[in-house]
Short mmCIF file of C-alpha atoms in Angstrom, two decimals:
data_model
loop_
_atom_site.label_atom_id
_atom_site.label_comp_id
_atom_site.label_asym_id
_atom_site.label_seq_id
_atom_site.Cartn_x
_atom_site.Cartn_y
_atom_site.Cartn_z
CA MET O 1 -117.21 -40.33 -216.84
CA ALA O 2 -119.06 -40.76 -219.90
CA ARG O 3 -120.15 -43.28 -221.51
CA ALA O 4 -119.68 -44.78 -225.04
CA ALA O 5 -123.48 -44.16 -226.40
CA ALA O 6 -125.23 -47.56 -226.88
CA LEU O 7 -125.88 -49.70 -230.01
CA GLY O 8 -128.22 -47.39 -231.68
CA LYS O 9 -128.21 -44.05 -230.13
CA PRO O 10 -126.19 -41.40 -231.18
CA LEU O 11 -122.11 -41.49 -231.05
CA GLY O 12 -121.05 -39.59 -227.81
CA PRO O 13 -122.44 -38.56 -224.52
CA GLN O 14 -125.92 -37.32 -223.42
CA VAL O 15 -123.72 -34.86 -221.26
CA SER O 16 -121.21 -32.21 -221.56
CA VAL O 17 -119.39 -31.27 -218.10
CA VAL O 18 -117.28 -28.19 -218.43
CA VAL O 19 -115.33 -26.83 -215.83
CA VAL O 20 -113.23 -24.07 -216.28
CA VAL O 21 -109.84 -24.43 -213.89
CA TYR O 22 -107.82 -21.30 -212.92
CA GLU O 23 -106.01 -21.73 -209.99
CA SER O 24 -108.26 -23.85 -208.46
CA GLY O 25 -106.52 -26.28 -206.96
CA PRO O 26 -108.28 -25.83 -202.98
CA THR O 27 -111.54 -27.01 -205.04
CA LEU O 28 -111.02 -28.60 -208.05
CA ALA O 29 -110.49 -31.98 -206.59
CA GLN O 30 -113.42 -32.13 -204.51
CA CYS O 31 -115.44 -30.56 -207.60
CA LEU O 32 -114.51 -33.84 -209.55
CA ALA O 33 -115.12 -35.82 -206.68
CA ALA O 34 -118.81 -34.76 -207.07
CA VAL O 35 -118.89 -34.99 -210.23
CA ARG O 36 -117.94 -38.94 -210.66
CA ALA O 37 -120.32 -39.55 -207.91
CA GLN O 38 -122.78 -38.66 -210.08
CA THR O 39 -125.87 -41.18 -210.45
CA PHE O 40 -126.43 -40.25 -214.30
CA ALA O 41 -123.80 -41.75 -215.98
CA ASP O 42 -123.59 -40.96 -219.77
CA TYR O 43 -121.74 -37.74 -219.39
CA GLU O 44 -117.89 -36.65 -220.36
CA VAL O 45 -115.69 -33.98 -218.17
CA ILE O 46 -113.90 -31.49 -220.17
CA LEU O 47 -110.92 -29.47 -218.23
CA VAL O 48 -110.36 -26.11 -219.88
CA ASP O 49 -107.15 -24.23 -217.86
CA ASN O 50 -107.13 -20.80 -218.44
CA ALA O 51 -102.63 -21.14 -217.53
CA SER O 52 -102.87 -22.22 -213.85
CA SER O 53 -99.79 -22.03 -212.36
CA ASP O 54 -100.63 -24.59 -210.06
CA ARG O 55 -101.02 -27.66 -212.68
CA THR O 56 -104.05 -29.46 -210.94
CA ALA O 57 -106.05 -29.44 -213.94
CA GLN O 58 -103.29 -31.04 -215.41
CA ALA O 59 -103.06 -33.45 -212.37
CA ALA O 60 -106.78 -34.56 -212.73
CA ALA O 61 -106.21 -35.10 -216.13
CA LYS O 62 -103.37 -37.19 -215.49
CA ALA O 63 -105.16 -39.18 -212.69
CA ASP O 64 -108.35 -39.83 -214.40
CA PRO O 65 -107.40 -40.13 -218.78
CA ALA O 66 -111.23 -39.80 -219.01
CA ILE O 67 -111.12 -36.52 -218.19
CA ARG O 68 -110.65 -33.94 -221.50
CA LEU O 69 -107.92 -31.23 -221.23
CA ILE O 70 -108.05 -27.96 -222.91
CA GLU O 71 -104.45 -25.89 -221.74
CA ASN O 72 -104.48 -22.48 -222.72
CA SER O 73 -101.09 -20.69 -222.89
CA GLU O 74 -102.86 -17.41 -221.10
CA ASN O 75 -105.65 -16.46 -219.23
CA LEU O 76 -108.62 -16.14 -221.68
CA GLY O 77 -111.23 -15.52 -219.13
CA PHE O 78 -114.02 -17.44 -218.08
CA ALA O 79 -116.46 -16.63 -221.21
CA ALA O 80 -113.76 -18.01 -223.58
CA ALA O 81 -112.83 -21.06 -221.80
CA VAL O 82 -116.54 -22.45 -221.82
CA ASN O 83 -117.03 -21.02 -225.27
CA GLN O 84 -113.93 -23.66 -226.10
CA GLY O 85 -115.53 -26.69 -224.01
CA ALA O 86 -118.22 -26.14 -225.45
CA ARG O 87 -116.82 -26.43 -229.18
CA ALA O 88 -115.07 -29.28 -228.16
CA ALA O 89 -118.07 -30.63 -226.20
CA ARG O 90 -119.89 -34.06 -227.67
CA GLY O 91 -123.15 -33.82 -225.70
CA ARG O 92 -126.39 -32.72 -226.44
CA TRP O 93 -126.32 -31.06 -223.33
CA LEU O 94 -123.54 -28.41 -221.62
CA ALA O 95 -123.47 -28.49 -217.91
CA LEU O 96 -121.40 -25.72 -216.53
CA LEU O 97 -119.89 -26.64 -212.90
CA ASN O 98 -117.69 -23.70 -211.17
CA PRO O 99 -114.49 -25.80 -209.98
CA ASP O 100 -115.72 -24.39 -206.33
CA ALA O 101 -119.29 -25.63 -206.67
CA PHE O 102 -119.61 -29.17 -205.39
CA ALA O 103 -122.73 -31.05 -207.05
CA GLU O 104 -124.65 -33.36 -204.96
CA PRO O 105 -125.08 -36.82 -206.67
CA ALA O 106 -128.43 -36.68 -208.10
CA TRP O 107 -127.77 -32.93 -209.72
CA LEU O 108 -126.85 -34.56 -213.00
CA ALA O 109 -129.88 -36.86 -212.53
CA ARG O 110 -132.41 -34.16 -212.04
CA LEU O 111 -131.54 -32.02 -214.26
CA MET O 112 -131.78 -34.17 -216.99
CA ALA O 113 -135.38 -35.15 -215.53
CA ALA O 114 -136.29 -32.12 -216.08
CA THR O 115 -135.54 -31.62 -219.79
CA ASP O 116 -137.48 -34.69 -220.10
CA ALA O 117 -140.48 -32.99 -218.54
CA SER O 118 -140.14 -30.16 -220.44
CA PRO O 119 -139.07 -30.89 -223.58
CA GLY O 120 -139.64 -27.08 -224.59
CA VAL O 121 -137.19 -25.76 -222.06
CA HIS O 122 -133.81 -25.64 -223.00
CA ALA O 123 -131.66 -23.71 -220.43
CA PHE O 124 -132.32 -25.44 -216.85
CA ALA O 125 -130.77 -23.40 -213.18
CA SER O 126 -129.75 -24.87 -210.07
CA ARG O 127 -130.45 -24.61 -206.23
CA GLN O 128 -127.06 -23.47 -205.11
CA LEU O 129 -126.45 -23.57 -201.17
CA MET O 130 -123.13 -21.97 -199.44
CA ALA O 131 -120.49 -24.77 -199.36
CA ASP O 132 -119.76 -23.75 -195.55
CA ASP O 133 -123.56 -23.61 -194.54
CA PRO O 134 -126.04 -25.60 -196.61
CA THR O 135 -128.41 -24.27 -194.52
CA ARG O 136 -127.78 -20.97 -196.37
CA LEU O 137 -128.89 -20.10 -200.07
CA ASP O 138 -125.65 -19.28 -202.52
CA GLY O 139 -128.62 -18.32 -204.74
CA LEU O 140 -131.77 -19.88 -207.12
CA GLY O 141 -130.80 -18.42 -210.06
CA ASP O 142 -130.76 -15.35 -211.45
CA VAL O 143 -132.62 -11.98 -210.84
CA MET O 144 -133.17 -9.01 -213.22
CA ALA O 145 -134.82 -6.12 -211.41
CA LEU O 146 -136.32 -3.65 -213.34
CA ALA O 147 -133.50 -1.29 -212.89
CA GLY O 148 -131.69 -2.95 -214.84
CA TYR O 149 -129.57 -4.32 -211.98
CA PRO O 150 -129.01 -8.23 -212.36
CA PHE O 151 -128.53 -10.62 -208.59
CA ARG O 152 -128.21 -13.51 -207.35
CA GLY O 153 -131.70 -14.78 -205.91
CA GLY O 154 -131.57 -15.39 -202.11
CA PHE O 155 -128.15 -14.92 -201.92
CA THR O 156 -127.55 -15.50 -197.89
CA HIS O 157 -130.95 -15.87 -197.08
CA LYS O 158 -131.91 -19.10 -195.53
CA ASP O 159 -132.79 -21.91 -197.77
CA PRO O 160 -136.57 -22.26 -198.14
CA GLY O 161 -136.06 -26.14 -198.43
CA PRO O 162 -138.61 -27.95 -200.58
CA MET O 163 -140.55 -26.26 -203.52
CA GLU O 164 -142.07 -26.53 -207.66
CA PRO O 165 -139.84 -26.11 -210.28
CA GLY O 166 -140.16 -21.74 -211.92
CA TRP O 167 -138.61 -19.22 -214.08
CA VAL O 168 -135.77 -17.71 -213.82
CA PHE O 169 -134.88 -14.75 -215.32
CA SER O 170 -131.22 -16.64 -216.11
CA ALA O 171 -129.39 -19.33 -214.81
CA CYS O 172 -125.93 -18.54 -212.80
CA GLY O 173 -123.43 -20.24 -214.90
CA GLY O 174 -121.40 -21.92 -212.11
CA ALA O 175 -124.17 -24.78 -212.29
CA MET O 176 -126.24 -24.49 -215.52
CA LEU O 177 -127.48 -26.41 -218.19
CA ILE O 178 -128.26 -25.64 -221.67
CA ASP O 179 -128.99 -26.98 -224.81
CA ARG O 180 -125.20 -26.93 -226.43
CA GLU O 181 -126.75 -26.24 -229.84
CA LEU O 182 -128.71 -23.44 -229.13
CA PHE O 183 -125.75 -22.37 -226.81
CA LEU O 184 -122.93 -22.15 -230.15
CA ARG O 185 -126.10 -20.39 -232.27
CA LEU O 186 -126.15 -17.77 -229.93
CA GLY O 187 -122.08 -17.61 -230.45
CA GLY O 188 -121.82 -18.67 -226.16
CA PHE O 189 -120.41 -16.55 -223.60
CA ASP O 190 -119.80 -13.26 -224.55
CA GLU O 191 -116.25 -12.97 -224.97
CA ARG O 192 -116.12 -9.41 -224.88
CA LEU O 193 -117.05 -9.48 -220.78
CA PHE O 194 -114.11 -12.05 -219.81
CA CYS O 195 -115.32 -12.34 -216.03
CA TYR O 196 -118.33 -12.03 -214.30
CA CYS O 197 -122.45 -11.24 -215.48
CA GLU O 198 -121.41 -13.49 -218.91
CA ASP O 199 -124.21 -16.00 -217.73
CA VAL O 200 -126.86 -13.07 -217.25
CA ASP O 201 -126.12 -11.73 -220.31
CA LEU O 202 -126.43 -14.98 -221.93
CA GLY O 203 -129.97 -15.36 -220.29
CA TYR O 204 -131.10 -12.02 -221.39
CA ARG O 205 -130.19 -12.86 -224.93
CA LEU O 206 -132.21 -16.07 -224.22
CA ARG O 207 -135.22 -14.31 -223.46
CA LEU O 208 -134.54 -11.82 -226.34
CA ILE O 209 -135.50 -14.79 -228.45
CA GLY O 210 -138.27 -16.56 -226.68
CA GLU O 211 -136.52 -18.99 -224.61
CA PRO O 212 -136.75 -18.87 -220.67
CA THR O 213 -134.91 -20.79 -217.95
CA LEU O 214 -136.48 -22.84 -215.90
CA LEU O 215 -134.97 -23.47 -212.24
CA VAL O 216 -134.64 -27.02 -211.38
CA PRO O 217 -134.65 -26.89 -207.22
CA ASP O 218 -134.26 -30.27 -206.59
CA ALA O 219 -131.06 -30.27 -208.64
CA VAL O 220 -128.08 -28.87 -205.82
CA VAL O 221 -124.87 -28.04 -205.66
CA ARG O 222 -123.06 -26.16 -202.67
CA HIS O 223 -120.74 -23.58 -203.87
CA VAL O 224 -117.56 -21.64 -202.14
CA GLY O 225 -117.50 -18.44 -204.79
CA SER O 226 -115.30 -16.35 -206.58
CA ALA O 227 -112.29 -19.22 -204.74
CA SER O 228 -110.10 -18.34 -208.28
CA THR O 229 -110.41 -14.94 -208.16
CA GLY O 230 -109.83 -13.61 -204.43
CA GLY O 231 -113.04 -13.48 -203.10
CA ARG O 232 -116.69 -11.43 -203.67
CA ARG O 233 -115.54 -8.27 -203.07
CA SER O 234 -111.96 -8.54 -204.38
CA ASP O 235 -110.90 -5.49 -206.98
CA PHE O 236 -111.62 -8.09 -209.72
CA ALA O 237 -114.50 -9.15 -209.07
CA VAL O 238 -115.70 -5.80 -207.92
CA PHE O 239 -113.92 -4.30 -211.11
CA HIS O 240 -116.03 -6.72 -214.41
CA GLY O 241 -119.04 -7.16 -212.46
CA THR O 242 -119.68 -3.13 -212.34
CA ARG O 243 -118.08 -3.01 -215.55
CA ASN O 244 -119.89 -5.57 -217.34
CA ARG O 245 -123.09 -4.75 -215.58
CA PHE O 246 -123.42 -1.59 -217.11
CA TRP O 247 -122.65 -2.98 -220.36
CA VAL O 248 -125.38 -5.88 -220.05
CA PHE O 249 -128.11 -3.61 -219.17
CA VAL O 250 -126.82 -1.15 -222.65
CA LYS O 251 -126.69 -4.78 -224.54
CA ASN O 252 -129.81 -6.19 -224.26
CA THR O 253 -132.39 -3.72 -223.02
CA PRO O 254 -135.10 -3.31 -225.49
CA ALA O 255 -134.90 0.29 -226.84
CA VAL O 256 -138.54 1.23 -224.76
CA LEU O 257 -137.43 -0.77 -221.89
CA PHE O 258 -134.23 1.01 -221.65
CA TRP O 259 -135.04 5.09 -221.78
CA LEU O 260 -138.23 3.95 -219.32
CA THR O 261 -135.96 2.12 -216.95
CA LEU O 262 -132.80 4.47 -217.23
CA PRO O 263 -133.60 6.47 -214.06
CA LEU O 264 -134.14 3.53 -211.60
CA HIS O 265 -130.80 2.14 -213.55
CA ILE O 266 -128.76 5.56 -212.46
CA LEU O 267 -130.40 5.50 -208.95
CA ALA O 268 -129.83 1.95 -208.31
CA THR O 269 -125.94 2.69 -208.92
CA LEU O 270 -125.77 5.79 -206.79
CA VAL O 271 -127.26 3.69 -204.17
CA LEU O 272 -124.78 0.70 -204.62
CA PHE O 273 -121.81 3.38 -204.58
CA ALA O 274 -123.31 4.77 -200.98
CA ARG O 275 -122.84 1.34 -200.09
CA HIS O 276 -119.58 0.61 -201.28
CA ALA O 277 -118.49 3.81 -200.05
CA THR O 278 -119.66 2.85 -196.34
CA ARG O 279 -117.33 0.30 -196.61
CA GLY O 280 -114.15 2.40 -197.99
CA GLU O 281 -114.18 0.70 -201.51
CA ILE O 282 -115.63 3.13 -203.94
CA VAL O 283 -112.21 3.24 -206.26
CA THR O 284 -113.16 0.31 -207.52
CA PRO O 285 -116.32 0.42 -208.94
CA VAL O 286 -115.69 4.02 -209.98
CA ARG O 287 -113.15 2.59 -212.06
CA GLY O 288 -115.74 -0.11 -213.57
CA LEU O 289 -117.90 2.07 -214.08
CA ALA O 290 -115.63 4.71 -216.19
CA ALA O 291 -114.21 2.12 -217.85
CA GLY O 292 -117.79 0.74 -218.92
CA ILE O 293 -118.64 4.45 -220.33
CA ARG O 294 -115.26 4.57 -221.68
CA HIS O 295 -115.61 1.72 -223.74
CA ILE O 296 -119.24 1.99 -224.23
CA GLY O 297 -118.59 1.02 -228.17
CA VAL O 298 -118.23 -2.64 -227.22
CA ALA O 299 -121.82 -2.32 -225.33
CA LEU O 300 -123.29 -0.63 -228.55
CA GLU O 301 -121.70 -2.88 -230.84
CA ALA O 302 -122.71 -5.91 -228.59
CA ARG O 303 -126.22 -3.87 -228.95
CA ARG O 304 -126.66 -4.79 -232.16
CA GLU O 305 -125.88 -8.17 -232.70
CA ALA O 306 -128.52 -8.88 -229.49
CA GLN O 307 -131.23 -6.72 -230.56
CA SER O 308 -131.07 -7.96 -234.72
CA THR O 309 -132.57 -11.64 -233.22
CA ARG O 310 -135.10 -9.85 -230.58
CA THR O 311 -138.57 -11.75 -231.07
CA ALA O 312 -140.08 -11.18 -227.07
CA SER O 313 -141.23 -7.76 -226.83
CA SER O 314 -140.46 -5.22 -223.85
CA TRP O 315 -143.42 -6.14 -222.17
CA GLU O 316 -142.69 -9.89 -222.10
CA ILE O 317 -139.26 -9.19 -221.39
CA ALA O 318 -140.14 -6.94 -218.62
CA ARG O 319 -142.58 -9.27 -216.91
CA ALA O 320 -139.56 -11.42 -216.59
CA MET O 321 -137.86 -9.28 -214.14
CA THR O 322 -139.34 -8.02 -210.52
CA TRP O 323 -140.69 -4.82 -210.00
CA ASN O 324 -139.88 -4.39 -206.32
CA PRO O 325 -137.15 -2.58 -205.37
CA LEU O 326 -137.14 -4.66 -202.28
CA ASP O 327 -136.14 -7.74 -203.92
CA LEU O 328 -133.03 -5.94 -205.33
CA LEU O 329 -131.98 -4.26 -201.77
CA LEU O 330 -132.71 -7.95 -200.14
CA ARG O 331 -131.33 -9.84 -202.97
CA ARG O 332 -134.31 -11.90 -202.43
CA ALA O 333 -135.23 -15.08 -204.92
CA PHE O 334 -137.68 -14.01 -207.53
CA ILE O 335 -139.12 -17.36 -209.24
CA GLN O 336 -142.73 -17.12 -211.08
CA PRO O 337 -144.74 -20.30 -210.73
CA ARG O 338 -144.83 -22.29 -213.66
CA GLN O 339 -147.51 -22.20 -216.39
CA PRO O 340 -148.34 -24.07 -219.36
CA THR O 341 -146.67 -21.00 -220.92
CA PRO O 342 -143.45 -19.70 -220.07
CA PRO O 343 -143.80 -15.81 -218.99
CA SER O 344 -141.32 -15.53 -222.08
CA GLY O 345 -144.52 -15.99 -224.48
CA ALA O 346 -141.79 -18.76 -225.93
#
């Protein structure tokens, strides 16, 4: 784990790897073993435990004194726990890794190589593969549809193999790299979201200030997904995902774009709810949306904060989205070719 800086270099490691732990017993050991196997050595590991009952974080820290452990007396949520880790971190770069994500040995090295190759870029996404079937994608960054609906690009699709880096709307918080100072300056993840969509919200706020996100496709992790919250279709995941998706749309969409795309957002919501209904799962998403509408003041307060710092135009934001409804329906990846100037105009 990291490693004291060489003489003449700034104190602290280059990278702080932050792993939020909540009932992560089945996967945490494998996650940390993969971190220890990284070919890039100048990093520290910070575990933030959200009052897990299984004590796996404590056992991991006891077994490896290099691990820094933050223990919470209650579950503060993923967003708040990451923010704790970021404030405690000493690295220039913040690498976020889920406890059910298993990084390939060159993951950090390739992300750091991307920072050297792209000095004007401050946020990077990874290629995520399904842990149980690495021939299939867990995601190639996050996509934002013009309807204001985010999704993991390429989820469950066949891995396309070697590809060039490109611009994505945002990075999945399960395996990303971001400039720590920028992360803290933006206020980190929005703790009002608690869990789910906090990474899309961060990526959207980066877009609003002209900061794009670069996908580094040779930085690879294998990801289980929602291992601590009962699975992707659990009531917890669906409730928070539905509520937070609505809040992110209200909070971040520039005014002109908001009113132009609101009918599309409503239509996409109806289509998604119809799909839930065919599975007999309609109650939880309705509860989630109802909570979002009932407490819309939370999103409106956050909107005032987000829009007050916006420098990007509505057109620049819209260009970073996919306009093809089939991308949303089929969860296709949307990666814009790398240009000398990022699509956001940063």
